[in-house]
Structure formats: C-alpha cells, structure tokens
C-alpha cells in the first residue's frame, strides 16, 4: 500500500549516538525527536517506531533496517545515515516501499585521511612493534626494516573523495603518487595533479612501495568490489621496487575488498611486510563477540572501524545530514541519496510561497509518470515544473513536481489507483508526500 503523507516530516527517531547538535537542528526546525542510546535490535526498532510514530530514522552503521522493519512501519518515509556505509539498510525493501535513504559521503573524509597518514609513517618506522617491545623492557635500537617515506611511491586504489585527499597529504611529505580508478572524472583529477596512473591493479601494486585502498563498495557501473584485491594482486606489492621497498598495505575503506587469510599468508611469506586494517569482512554489531583475524600477526595493525571516529567529524556529519534531511522534508529535494549517490534533485528552496510540492516515489513501470501528470491535470492543477529520476537497479523512480494548488487526499488516492491501472502494478506508486509551501 502506498505511503501517503501531507506536509513536512515531523517525528524523528535517533539511534546509535550521532552528535547531539543533530537533535538541536531538528528540534529547531520543529521536529519531535526521540533519541535512544545504542543500536536497537529489529524487534526493538519496530516497537520504537510504533511508539514514536517516527517518519525518519537517523542512524549510524550498526542498527539493521530490514524488510521486516520497513514493512511493519507504514509511517516511515526516510532513513538518514549519519555515516557513509549503507550496508545496514535493506535498500531494495526501501525502494519497494518508497522510502528514501540518505547518507553522508563527505564529512568524515578528513578524519580517515589523517589516520591513513599516521599509519603510513608509523608502519614505515615499525613504531607499533617498538612500543610493545619497549613496554616489555627491550632496548632494541636498530634501523632494520625502518624507512623514510620521502621519495617512496604511494599507490592509491580509488581516487575518490578520500583517496584524493590522502594523495595530496602524502605528496606534501615528499611521496610520489600513483593511482588506479576506473572513473573518468577521477582519472582527470589524478592527471591534473601530475600523478602517475596505472590502468590495472597489478601494475599499481608492482610499482608502489605502499598501497592504500580507498574504493567504494561498488564501481561506477554498480558492480560489487567484493574480493577485488585477490591474493595474486596483493602479492605484487612492491615487486618492481627493489629489495628496499617497505611493502606496506593499508585498507581503511571496505572490509570485503580482500580476504584476511590472503593478507596473513602474504605477511607470513614476507611478500607484504606490514599492514594497517580498519575494516573487516564481518564486523560485530553492538556488543557481539569479535575475533581479530590478525591477532597472531603483530605486523598487521588493526583498529575497530574508527576511521571517522573523531571529535571533529561527528559534529560535521550532524550538520550535513540535518541539512540533507531538512531539504528533503521541507522541499522534497534530494542529495546524498544512496540509490544514486551523485544525483541531486530539487525545485525550490525558500521564497516559493503558494506553490505545492508533490513528491512521489514510484515504480519504473512504463506509464507511471504519465498517470501522475494526468491526475494533476484532471484535478485542474497546473504542473509548474518538475524533476524526475529513475534508479533502474532498484526499480524505483523519484518524481518531484511543483503545482499551483494542493490535491485533496481523494485526488492523491486517485493518482495511486490510476497508476496501478495503467501499469497493471498495484504497487506502482510507493509513496506520495504533498508539501504546501
Ligand atoms: N574506515 C572508515 O571509518 C571509513 C570512513 C569513511 C569512508 N570509508 C570508506 O572509504 C571508501 C572511500 O570513500 P570515498 O568517500 O573516497 O568514496 P568515493 O566514492 O568518493 O571514491 C571511491 C572511488 O573508488 C573508485 N572505484 C570504485 N570501484 C572501483 C573499481 N572497481 N575500479 C576502479 N575504481 C573504482 C570510484 O570511481 C571512486 O573514484 C568507501 O568505501 C567508504 O565506505 C571508510
């Protein structure tokens, strides 16, 4: 059944402790906010959503939003992730129910970049191992296996938002940059900065002393990057760089890019000397027990996915997600939507009094958009302007129209029925929200 609502979103549920400034921003925009600590289980989340009538959930990465949650909570209209990763949300279930899912792909970049740079130097100087031996009372003063980073080649896999900033910071320490990215715009950036490009992963690994992975979960065509850094590729690290290459690997992006067993085997063989890992194929949720796959390998320094966990990143994220969400709530506008990360849609901001915005999430069935336009016309309203985007992979589209008078609830129900009739799909319209400015 289509989710129909009138006006701005007024009730929010906040879980997993995003920065408190988020609640202030939402409350000052007139929302009723319920904040609960920790990550609720599926049953707890459903009961919280029923209790509060929340139309939006603000969450980080641990709370699972399953199909069961989506389908048992008809008031829900949006999910706002206060992080970048969206694996915790059943996106297909959201698309099927006309629920918009937003993230924050930019605010935590600086924190990740600084952690990467700190690892580059600390691993090159074997600092973590030295700390352990000094604590054990061992005075071992040696230059063995210790390197300067100046003049070394840093291979950046994925020259997106984070990869690009890592490259610039490393360059300022005198490192030479090599990159691999399949996106034309990213390649252009690399070329503009005068960095060397590798057109294959083995080439990048062979020609680099350090490799740092900054890939997104999927490539530009939507293909998953799971297992993209195979044992054969990892084994090429520093192969063309001679015996004095530090051969250091870093992954602070996605845990499933490589298999921990492959990294361990290569560390054991001395093919890779040291590594830093912040992300894992399986990460615990809440207080679940966790086994560090590298616990017997001190050459691999691990951290519990804290790339973005800084005092500075969290308020920055709160600010951005509040803006993203309020743009959607007040004006139906869309940015940072996980269905299509680079998509930006919007018609009006402030100063458009008198207009009415109709925000419709619908199936990509042929005829649905025409059915919406027809109902607006039949209702005697004029479509002043509209924007539209299909998200083919998920079979959902978003349509935002500015019209000159509001539709009645009955007219909106006619819209739902006539789209179902035209397309033969009872679920053609997934959600409709009407906002009178
Ligand atoms: N450790 C943490 O706490 C933390 C925090 C923030 C982000 N991250 C992760 O860091 C990663 C990078 O984030 P970002 O904001 O820079 O992402 P981004 O989307 O800006 O950049 C990713 C780049 O990888 C490229 N890419 C993806 N798949 C590719 C492939 N198969 N071949 C070649 N190029 C490919 C893309 O073209 C893009 O340029 C993401 O996976 C994100 O989830 C981790």
CSV table of N, CA and C in Angstrom, one decimal, residues 30 33 36 56 104 110 129 197 203 214 238 265 268 315 327 356 377 421:
chain,number,residue,atom,x,y,z
A,30,UNK,N,11.4,22.3,14.2
A,30,UNK,CA,10.0,21.9,14.5
A,30,UNK,C,9.8,20.4,14.7
A,33,UNK,N,11.8,14.9,18.5
A,33,UNK,CA,12.9,14.0,18.3
A,33,UNK,C,13.0,13.0,19.5
A,36,UNK,N,17.4,7.4,21.4
A,36,UNK,CA,17.7,6.3,22.3
A,36,UNK,C,19.2,5.8,22.1
A,56,UNK,N,11.1,9.3,10.2
A,56,UNK,CA,12.5,9.2,9.7
A,56,UNK,C,13.4,8.6,10.9
A,104,UNK,N,26.0,10.3,4.3
A,104,UNK,CA,26.9,11.5,4.3
A,104,UNK,C,28.2,11.0,3.7
A,110,UNK,N,38.3,13.8,6.1
A,110,UNK,CA,39.5,14.4,6.7
A,110,UNK,C,40.0,13.4,7.8
A,129,UNK,N,55.4,-1.9,16.8
A,129,UNK,CA,56.2,-3.1,17.4
A,129,UNK,C,57.1,-2.5,18.4
A,197,UNK,N,49.5,7.2,-13.5
A,197,UNK,CA,48.3,6.4,-13.5
A,197,UNK,C,48.6,5.0,-13.8
A,203,UNK,N,49.5,-3.6,-12.0
A,203,UNK,CA,50.5,-2.6,-12.4
A,203,UNK,C,50.7,-1.6,-11.2
A,214,UNK,N,41.1,2.8,-1.2
A,214,UNK,CA,40.0,3.8,-0.9
A,214,UNK,C,38.9,3.6,-1.9
A,238,UNK,N,55.0,-3.9,-4.4
A,238,UNK,CA,56.5,-3.5,-4.4
A,238,UNK,C,57.3,-4.4,-5.3
A,265,UNK,N,48.7,-14.8,4.8
A,265,UNK,CA,49.6,-15.6,4.0
A,265,UNK,C,50.8,-14.8,3.5
A,268,UNK,N,53.1,-13.7,6.2
A,268,UNK,CA,53.9,-14.8,6.7
A,268,UNK,C,55.0,-15.1,5.7
A,315,UNK,N,30.3,16.2,14.7
A,315,UNK,CA,29.5,17.4,14.5
A,315,UNK,C,29.4,17.8,13.1
A,327,UNK,N,16.2,19.5,3.8
A,327,UNK,CA,15.9,19.8,2.3
A,327,UNK,C,14.9,18.9,1.8
A,356,UNK,N,2.9,24.2,-4.3
A,356,UNK,CA,2.7,22.9,-3.6
A,356,UNK,C,3.6,21.9,-4.3
A,377,UNK,N,-3.4,17.0,-14.0
A,377,UNK,CA,-4.2,17.8,-15.0
A,377,UNK,C,-5.7,17.7,-14.7
A,421,UNK,N,-3.7,1.1,-12.4
A,421,UNK,CA,-4.5,0.6,-13.5
A,421,UNK,C,-3.7,0.7,-14.8
